[in-house]
mmCIF file of C-alpha atoms in Angstrom:
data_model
loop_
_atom_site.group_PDB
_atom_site.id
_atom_site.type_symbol
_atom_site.label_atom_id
_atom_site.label_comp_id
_atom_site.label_asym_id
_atom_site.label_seq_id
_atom_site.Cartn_x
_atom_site.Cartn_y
_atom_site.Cartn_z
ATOM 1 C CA UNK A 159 114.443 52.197 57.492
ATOM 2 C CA UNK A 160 116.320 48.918 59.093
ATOM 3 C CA UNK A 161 114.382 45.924 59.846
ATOM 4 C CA UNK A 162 114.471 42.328 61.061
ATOM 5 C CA UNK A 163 112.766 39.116 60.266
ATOM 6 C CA UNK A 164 112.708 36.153 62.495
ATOM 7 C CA UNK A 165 111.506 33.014 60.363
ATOM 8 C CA UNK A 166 109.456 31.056 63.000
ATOM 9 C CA UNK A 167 107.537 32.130 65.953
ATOM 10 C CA UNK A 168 107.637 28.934 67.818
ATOM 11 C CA UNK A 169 110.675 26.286 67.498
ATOM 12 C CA UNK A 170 110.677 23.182 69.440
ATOM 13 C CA UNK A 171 113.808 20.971 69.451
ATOM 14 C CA UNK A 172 114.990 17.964 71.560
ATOM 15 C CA UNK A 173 117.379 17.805 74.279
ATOM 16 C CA UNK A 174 121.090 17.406 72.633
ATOM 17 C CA UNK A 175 119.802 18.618 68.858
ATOM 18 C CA UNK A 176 121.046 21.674 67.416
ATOM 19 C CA UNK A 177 119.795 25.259 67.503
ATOM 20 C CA UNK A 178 118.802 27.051 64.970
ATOM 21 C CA UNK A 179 117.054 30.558 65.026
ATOM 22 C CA UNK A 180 117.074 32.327 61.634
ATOM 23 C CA UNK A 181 117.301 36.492 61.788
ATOM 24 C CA UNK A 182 117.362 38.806 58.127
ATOM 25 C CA UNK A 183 117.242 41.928 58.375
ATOM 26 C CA UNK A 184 117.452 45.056 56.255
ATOM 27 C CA UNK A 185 119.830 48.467 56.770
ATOM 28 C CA UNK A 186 120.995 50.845 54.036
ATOM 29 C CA UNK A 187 123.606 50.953 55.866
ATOM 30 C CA UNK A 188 126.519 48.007 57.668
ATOM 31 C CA UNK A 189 124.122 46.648 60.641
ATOM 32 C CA UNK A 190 125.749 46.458 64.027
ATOM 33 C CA UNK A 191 123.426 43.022 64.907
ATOM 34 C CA UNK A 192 122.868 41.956 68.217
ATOM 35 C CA UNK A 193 120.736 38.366 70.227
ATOM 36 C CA UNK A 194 119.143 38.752 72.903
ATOM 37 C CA UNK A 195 117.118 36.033 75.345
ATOM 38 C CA UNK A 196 114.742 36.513 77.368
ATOM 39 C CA UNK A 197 113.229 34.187 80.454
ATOM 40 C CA UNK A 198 110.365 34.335 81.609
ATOM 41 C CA UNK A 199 109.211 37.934 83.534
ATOM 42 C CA UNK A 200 112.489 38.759 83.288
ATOM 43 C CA UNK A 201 114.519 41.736 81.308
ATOM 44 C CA UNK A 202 116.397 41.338 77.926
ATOM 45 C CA UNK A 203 120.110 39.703 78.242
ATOM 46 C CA UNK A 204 122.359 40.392 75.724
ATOM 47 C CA UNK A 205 123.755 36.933 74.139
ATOM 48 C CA UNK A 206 126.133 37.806 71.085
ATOM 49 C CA UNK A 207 126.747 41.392 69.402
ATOM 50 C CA UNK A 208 128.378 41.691 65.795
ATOM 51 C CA UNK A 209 129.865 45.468 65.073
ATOM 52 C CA UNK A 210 133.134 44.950 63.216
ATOM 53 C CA UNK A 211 135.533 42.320 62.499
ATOM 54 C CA UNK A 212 135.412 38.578 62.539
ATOM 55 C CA UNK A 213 131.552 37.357 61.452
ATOM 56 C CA UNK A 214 131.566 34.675 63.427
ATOM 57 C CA UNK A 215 130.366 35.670 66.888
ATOM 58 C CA UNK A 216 130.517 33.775 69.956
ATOM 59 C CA UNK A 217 128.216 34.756 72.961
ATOM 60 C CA UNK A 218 127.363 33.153 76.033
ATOM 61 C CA UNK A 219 125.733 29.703 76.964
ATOM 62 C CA UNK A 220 127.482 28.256 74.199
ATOM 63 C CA UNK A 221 125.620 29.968 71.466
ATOM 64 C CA UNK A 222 126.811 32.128 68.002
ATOM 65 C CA UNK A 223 125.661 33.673 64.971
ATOM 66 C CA UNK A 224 127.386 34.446 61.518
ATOM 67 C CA UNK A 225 127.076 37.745 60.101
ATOM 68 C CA UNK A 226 126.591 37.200 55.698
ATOM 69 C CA UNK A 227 126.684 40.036 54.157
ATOM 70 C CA UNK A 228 125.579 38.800 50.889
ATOM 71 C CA UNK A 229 122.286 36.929 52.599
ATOM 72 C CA UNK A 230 121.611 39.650 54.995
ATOM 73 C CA UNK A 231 121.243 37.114 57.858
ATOM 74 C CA UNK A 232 122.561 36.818 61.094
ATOM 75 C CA UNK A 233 121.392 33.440 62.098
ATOM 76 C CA UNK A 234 121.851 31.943 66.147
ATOM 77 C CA UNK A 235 123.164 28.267 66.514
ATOM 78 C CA UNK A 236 123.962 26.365 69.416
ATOM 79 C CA UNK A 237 125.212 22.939 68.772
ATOM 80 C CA UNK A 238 123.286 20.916 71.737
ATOM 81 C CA UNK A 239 119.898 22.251 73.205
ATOM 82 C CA UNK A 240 119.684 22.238 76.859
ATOM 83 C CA UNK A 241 116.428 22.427 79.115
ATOM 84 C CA UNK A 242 117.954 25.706 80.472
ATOM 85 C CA UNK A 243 117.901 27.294 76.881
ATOM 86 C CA UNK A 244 114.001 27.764 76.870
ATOM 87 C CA UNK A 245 113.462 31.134 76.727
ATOM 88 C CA UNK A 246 112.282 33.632 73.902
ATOM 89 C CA UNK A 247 114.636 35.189 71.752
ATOM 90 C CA UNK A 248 115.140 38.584 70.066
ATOM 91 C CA UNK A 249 117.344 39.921 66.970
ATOM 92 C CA UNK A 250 118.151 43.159 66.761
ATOM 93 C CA UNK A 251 119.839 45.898 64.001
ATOM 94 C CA UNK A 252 121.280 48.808 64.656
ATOM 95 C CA UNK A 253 124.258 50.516 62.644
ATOM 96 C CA UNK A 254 127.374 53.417 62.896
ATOM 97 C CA UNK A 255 124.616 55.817 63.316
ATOM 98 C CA UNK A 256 123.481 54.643 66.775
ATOM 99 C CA UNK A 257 120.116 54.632 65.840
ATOM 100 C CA UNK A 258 118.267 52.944 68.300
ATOM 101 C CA UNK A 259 117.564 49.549 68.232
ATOM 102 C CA UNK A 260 115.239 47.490 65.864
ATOM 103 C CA UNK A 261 114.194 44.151 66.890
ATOM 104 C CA UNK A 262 112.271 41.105 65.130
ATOM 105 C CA UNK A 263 109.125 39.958 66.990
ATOM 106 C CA UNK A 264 111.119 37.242 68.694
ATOM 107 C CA UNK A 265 111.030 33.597 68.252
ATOM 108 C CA UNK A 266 110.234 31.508 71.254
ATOM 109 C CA UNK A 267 112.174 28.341 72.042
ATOM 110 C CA UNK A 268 110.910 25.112 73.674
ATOM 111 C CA UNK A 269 113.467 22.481 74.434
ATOM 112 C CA UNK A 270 111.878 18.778 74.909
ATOM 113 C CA UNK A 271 113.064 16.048 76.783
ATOM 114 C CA UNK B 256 123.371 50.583 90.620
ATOM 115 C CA UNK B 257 124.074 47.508 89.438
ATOM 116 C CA UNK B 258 121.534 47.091 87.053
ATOM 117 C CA UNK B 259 118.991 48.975 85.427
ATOM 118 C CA UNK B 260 115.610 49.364 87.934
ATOM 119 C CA UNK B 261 111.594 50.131 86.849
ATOM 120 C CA UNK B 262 109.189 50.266 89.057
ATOM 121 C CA UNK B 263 106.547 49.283 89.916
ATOM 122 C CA UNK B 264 106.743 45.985 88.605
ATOM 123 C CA UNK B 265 103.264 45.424 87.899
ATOM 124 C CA UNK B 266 99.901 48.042 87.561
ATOM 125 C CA UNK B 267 96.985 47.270 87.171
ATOM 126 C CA UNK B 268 94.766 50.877 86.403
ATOM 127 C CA UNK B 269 91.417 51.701 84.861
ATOM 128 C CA UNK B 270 90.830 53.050 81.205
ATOM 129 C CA UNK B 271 90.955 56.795 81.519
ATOM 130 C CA UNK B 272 93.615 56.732 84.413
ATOM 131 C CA UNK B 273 97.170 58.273 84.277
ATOM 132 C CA UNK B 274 99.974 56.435 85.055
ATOM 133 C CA UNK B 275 103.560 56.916 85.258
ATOM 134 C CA UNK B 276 106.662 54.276 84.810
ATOM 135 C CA UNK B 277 109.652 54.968 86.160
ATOM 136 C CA UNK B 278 113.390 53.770 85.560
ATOM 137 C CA UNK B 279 116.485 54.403 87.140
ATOM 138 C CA UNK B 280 119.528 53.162 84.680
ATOM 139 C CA UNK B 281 123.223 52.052 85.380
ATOM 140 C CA UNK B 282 125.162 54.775 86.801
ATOM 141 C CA UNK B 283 127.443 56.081 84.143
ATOM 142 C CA UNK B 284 124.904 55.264 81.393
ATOM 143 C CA UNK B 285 124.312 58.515 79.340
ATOM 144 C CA UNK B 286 121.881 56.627 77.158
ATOM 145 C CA UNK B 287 118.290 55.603 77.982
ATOM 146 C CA UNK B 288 115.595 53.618 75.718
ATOM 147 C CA UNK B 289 112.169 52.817 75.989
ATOM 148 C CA UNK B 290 110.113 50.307 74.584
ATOM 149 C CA UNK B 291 107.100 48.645 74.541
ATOM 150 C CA UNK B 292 106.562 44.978 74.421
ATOM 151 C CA UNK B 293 103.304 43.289 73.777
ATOM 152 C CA UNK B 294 102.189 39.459 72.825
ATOM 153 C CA UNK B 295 103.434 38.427 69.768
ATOM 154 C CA UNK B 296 104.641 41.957 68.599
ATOM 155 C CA UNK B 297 108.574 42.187 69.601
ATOM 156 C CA UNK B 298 109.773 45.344 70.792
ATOM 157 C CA UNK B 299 108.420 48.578 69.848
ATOM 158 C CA UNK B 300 110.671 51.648 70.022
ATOM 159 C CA UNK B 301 109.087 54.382 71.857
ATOM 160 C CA UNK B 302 111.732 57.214 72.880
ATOM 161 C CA UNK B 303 115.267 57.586 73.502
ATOM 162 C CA UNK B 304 117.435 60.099 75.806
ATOM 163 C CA UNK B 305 121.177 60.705 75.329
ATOM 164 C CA UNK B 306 122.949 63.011 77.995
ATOM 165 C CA UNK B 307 121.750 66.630 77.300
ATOM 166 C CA UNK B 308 120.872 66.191 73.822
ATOM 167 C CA UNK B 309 116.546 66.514 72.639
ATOM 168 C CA UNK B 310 115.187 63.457 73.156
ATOM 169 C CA UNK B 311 113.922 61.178 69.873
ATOM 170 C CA UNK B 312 110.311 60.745 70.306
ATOM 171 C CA UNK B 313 109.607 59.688 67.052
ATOM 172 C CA UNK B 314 108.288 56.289 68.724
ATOM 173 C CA UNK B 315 105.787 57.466 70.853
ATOM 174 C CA UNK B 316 102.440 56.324 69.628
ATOM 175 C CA UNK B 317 100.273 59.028 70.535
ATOM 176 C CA UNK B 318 100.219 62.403 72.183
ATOM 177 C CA UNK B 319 99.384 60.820 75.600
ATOM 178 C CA UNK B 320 102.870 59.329 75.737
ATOM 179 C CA UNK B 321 105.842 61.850 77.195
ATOM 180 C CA UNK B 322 108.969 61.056 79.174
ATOM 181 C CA UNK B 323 111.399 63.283 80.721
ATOM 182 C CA UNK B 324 114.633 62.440 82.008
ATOM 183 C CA UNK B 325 115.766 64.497 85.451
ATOM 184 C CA UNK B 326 119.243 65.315 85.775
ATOM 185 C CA UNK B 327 120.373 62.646 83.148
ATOM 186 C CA UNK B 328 119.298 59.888 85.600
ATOM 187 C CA UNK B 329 115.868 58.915 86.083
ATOM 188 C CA UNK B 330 113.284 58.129 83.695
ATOM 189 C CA UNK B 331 109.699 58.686 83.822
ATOM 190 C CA UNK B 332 107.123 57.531 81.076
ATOM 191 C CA UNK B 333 103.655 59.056 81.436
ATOM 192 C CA UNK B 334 100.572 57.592 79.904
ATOM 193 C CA UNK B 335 97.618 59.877 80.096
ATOM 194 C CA UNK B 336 94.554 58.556 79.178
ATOM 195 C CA UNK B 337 94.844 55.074 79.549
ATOM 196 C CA UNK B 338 93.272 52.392 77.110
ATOM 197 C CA UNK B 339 93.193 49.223 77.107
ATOM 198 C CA UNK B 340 95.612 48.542 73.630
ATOM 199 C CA UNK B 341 98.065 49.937 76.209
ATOM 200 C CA UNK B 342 98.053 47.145 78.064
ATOM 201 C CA UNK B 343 101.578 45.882 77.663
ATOM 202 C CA UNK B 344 105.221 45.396 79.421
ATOM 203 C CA UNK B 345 107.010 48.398 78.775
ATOM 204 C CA UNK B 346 110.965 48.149 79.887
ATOM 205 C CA UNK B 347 113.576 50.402 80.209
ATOM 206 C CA UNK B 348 117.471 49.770 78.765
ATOM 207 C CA UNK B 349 120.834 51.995 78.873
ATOM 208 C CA UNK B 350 124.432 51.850 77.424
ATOM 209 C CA UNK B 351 127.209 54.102 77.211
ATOM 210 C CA UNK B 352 126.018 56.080 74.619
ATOM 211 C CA UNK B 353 126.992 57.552 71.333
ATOM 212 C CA UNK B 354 130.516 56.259 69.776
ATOM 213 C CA UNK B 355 130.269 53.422 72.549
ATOM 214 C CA UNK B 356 126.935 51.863 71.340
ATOM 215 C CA UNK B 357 128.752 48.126 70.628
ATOM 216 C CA UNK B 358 128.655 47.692 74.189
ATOM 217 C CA UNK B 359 125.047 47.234 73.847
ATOM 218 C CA UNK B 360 121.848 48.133 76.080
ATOM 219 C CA UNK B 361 121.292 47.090 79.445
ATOM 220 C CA UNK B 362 117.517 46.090 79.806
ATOM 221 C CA UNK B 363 115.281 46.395 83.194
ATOM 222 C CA UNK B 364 112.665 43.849 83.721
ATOM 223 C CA UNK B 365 110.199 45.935 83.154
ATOM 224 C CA UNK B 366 106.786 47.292 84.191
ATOM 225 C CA UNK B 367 103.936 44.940 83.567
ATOM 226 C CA UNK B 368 100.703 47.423 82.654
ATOM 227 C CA UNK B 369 97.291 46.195 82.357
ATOM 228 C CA UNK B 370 94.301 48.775 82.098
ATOM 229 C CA UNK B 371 90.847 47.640 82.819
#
């Protein structure tokens, strides 16, 4: 059965520091791998998707995430916090077999002045 | 439409109530997901349509769960029974479906359900 692991239920950074939300996860199978944000009483948005191809995935708002095979990780950076990027944020695995989507329990994301 | 809709937004019902969740996905969309979302818990898979195919159920928690999908459009999840641990937001997604699933699920903001 797939799974994901986000390390850290709360991060905090500053204004202007970098992002980093880490995201393993586990498929018997090659993961299709997905990030998704979510505001406050809103929906899901999707922010980056890997399927295929290059593992270095660019999404919007400035973030991405590297697919590594050999550390099972799909990790989400973003170079300079903003205010706007508080929000919580979900990884999700899925693979070839369209099996629905798994997701990690979500790691929230406070950005401080 | 333009994105995917639930309704109502919020319900507030007492323990032993039914209640039933509806969503209406992106036109087009021949796949539909639901999950259930409570504090501290990430998503939890509960049942998934695609076009005219059976529908996986093998999320649904408990025999007072069902959904049925009407004319490969709307969505309802039913909740017999209520109690309280199923207090929780429960939202709605589609894509395109099988062989297109790297486009991703559109989400609905979901139906915020608290049983008293």
């Amino acid at each position: 059965a797939q799974s994901v692991t986000q390390l850290g239920s709360h991060v905090s950074v500053s204004e202007g520091a970098l992002v980093l939300l880490r995201c393993n996860y586990s498929s018997s199978v090659p993961p299709y791998l997905f990030w998704y944000v979510q505001y406050p009483n809103q929906g899901l948005q999707l922010l980056l998707k890997y399927t295929t191809g290059a593992t270095l995935v660019k999404g919007i708002n400035g973030f991405e995430a590297e697919f590594k095979k050999s550390e099972t990780s799909f990790h989400l950076t973003k170079p300079s916090a903003h205010m706007s990027d508080a929000a919580e944020y979900f990884c999700a695995v899925s693979d070839v077999r369209n099996t629905p989507l798994v997701f990690g329990k979500g790691t929230r994301l406070s950005v401080i002045a | 439409g333009a994105g995917v809709s639930q309704s109502p937004s919020n319900k507030v019902t007492e323990k032993g109530k039914d209640v039933e969740l509806r969503c209406d996905p992106i036109s087009g969309h021949t796949a539909l997901y639901w999950y259930r979302q409570s504090l501290g818990q990430g998503l939890e898979f509960l049942i998934y349509f695609q076009g005219n195919s059976a529908p996986d159920k093998s999320g649904l928690p408990s025999d007072r769960f069902s959904a049925e999908r009407t004319g490969g459009s709307v969505s309802t999840l039913t909740i017999q029974r209520t109690q309280q641990e199923d207090s929780a937001v429960y939202l709605c997604a589609s894509s395109l479906g099988r062989g297109r699933f790297r486009y991703g699920y559109t989400f609905g903001s979901g139906t915020r359900l608290t049983v008293v």
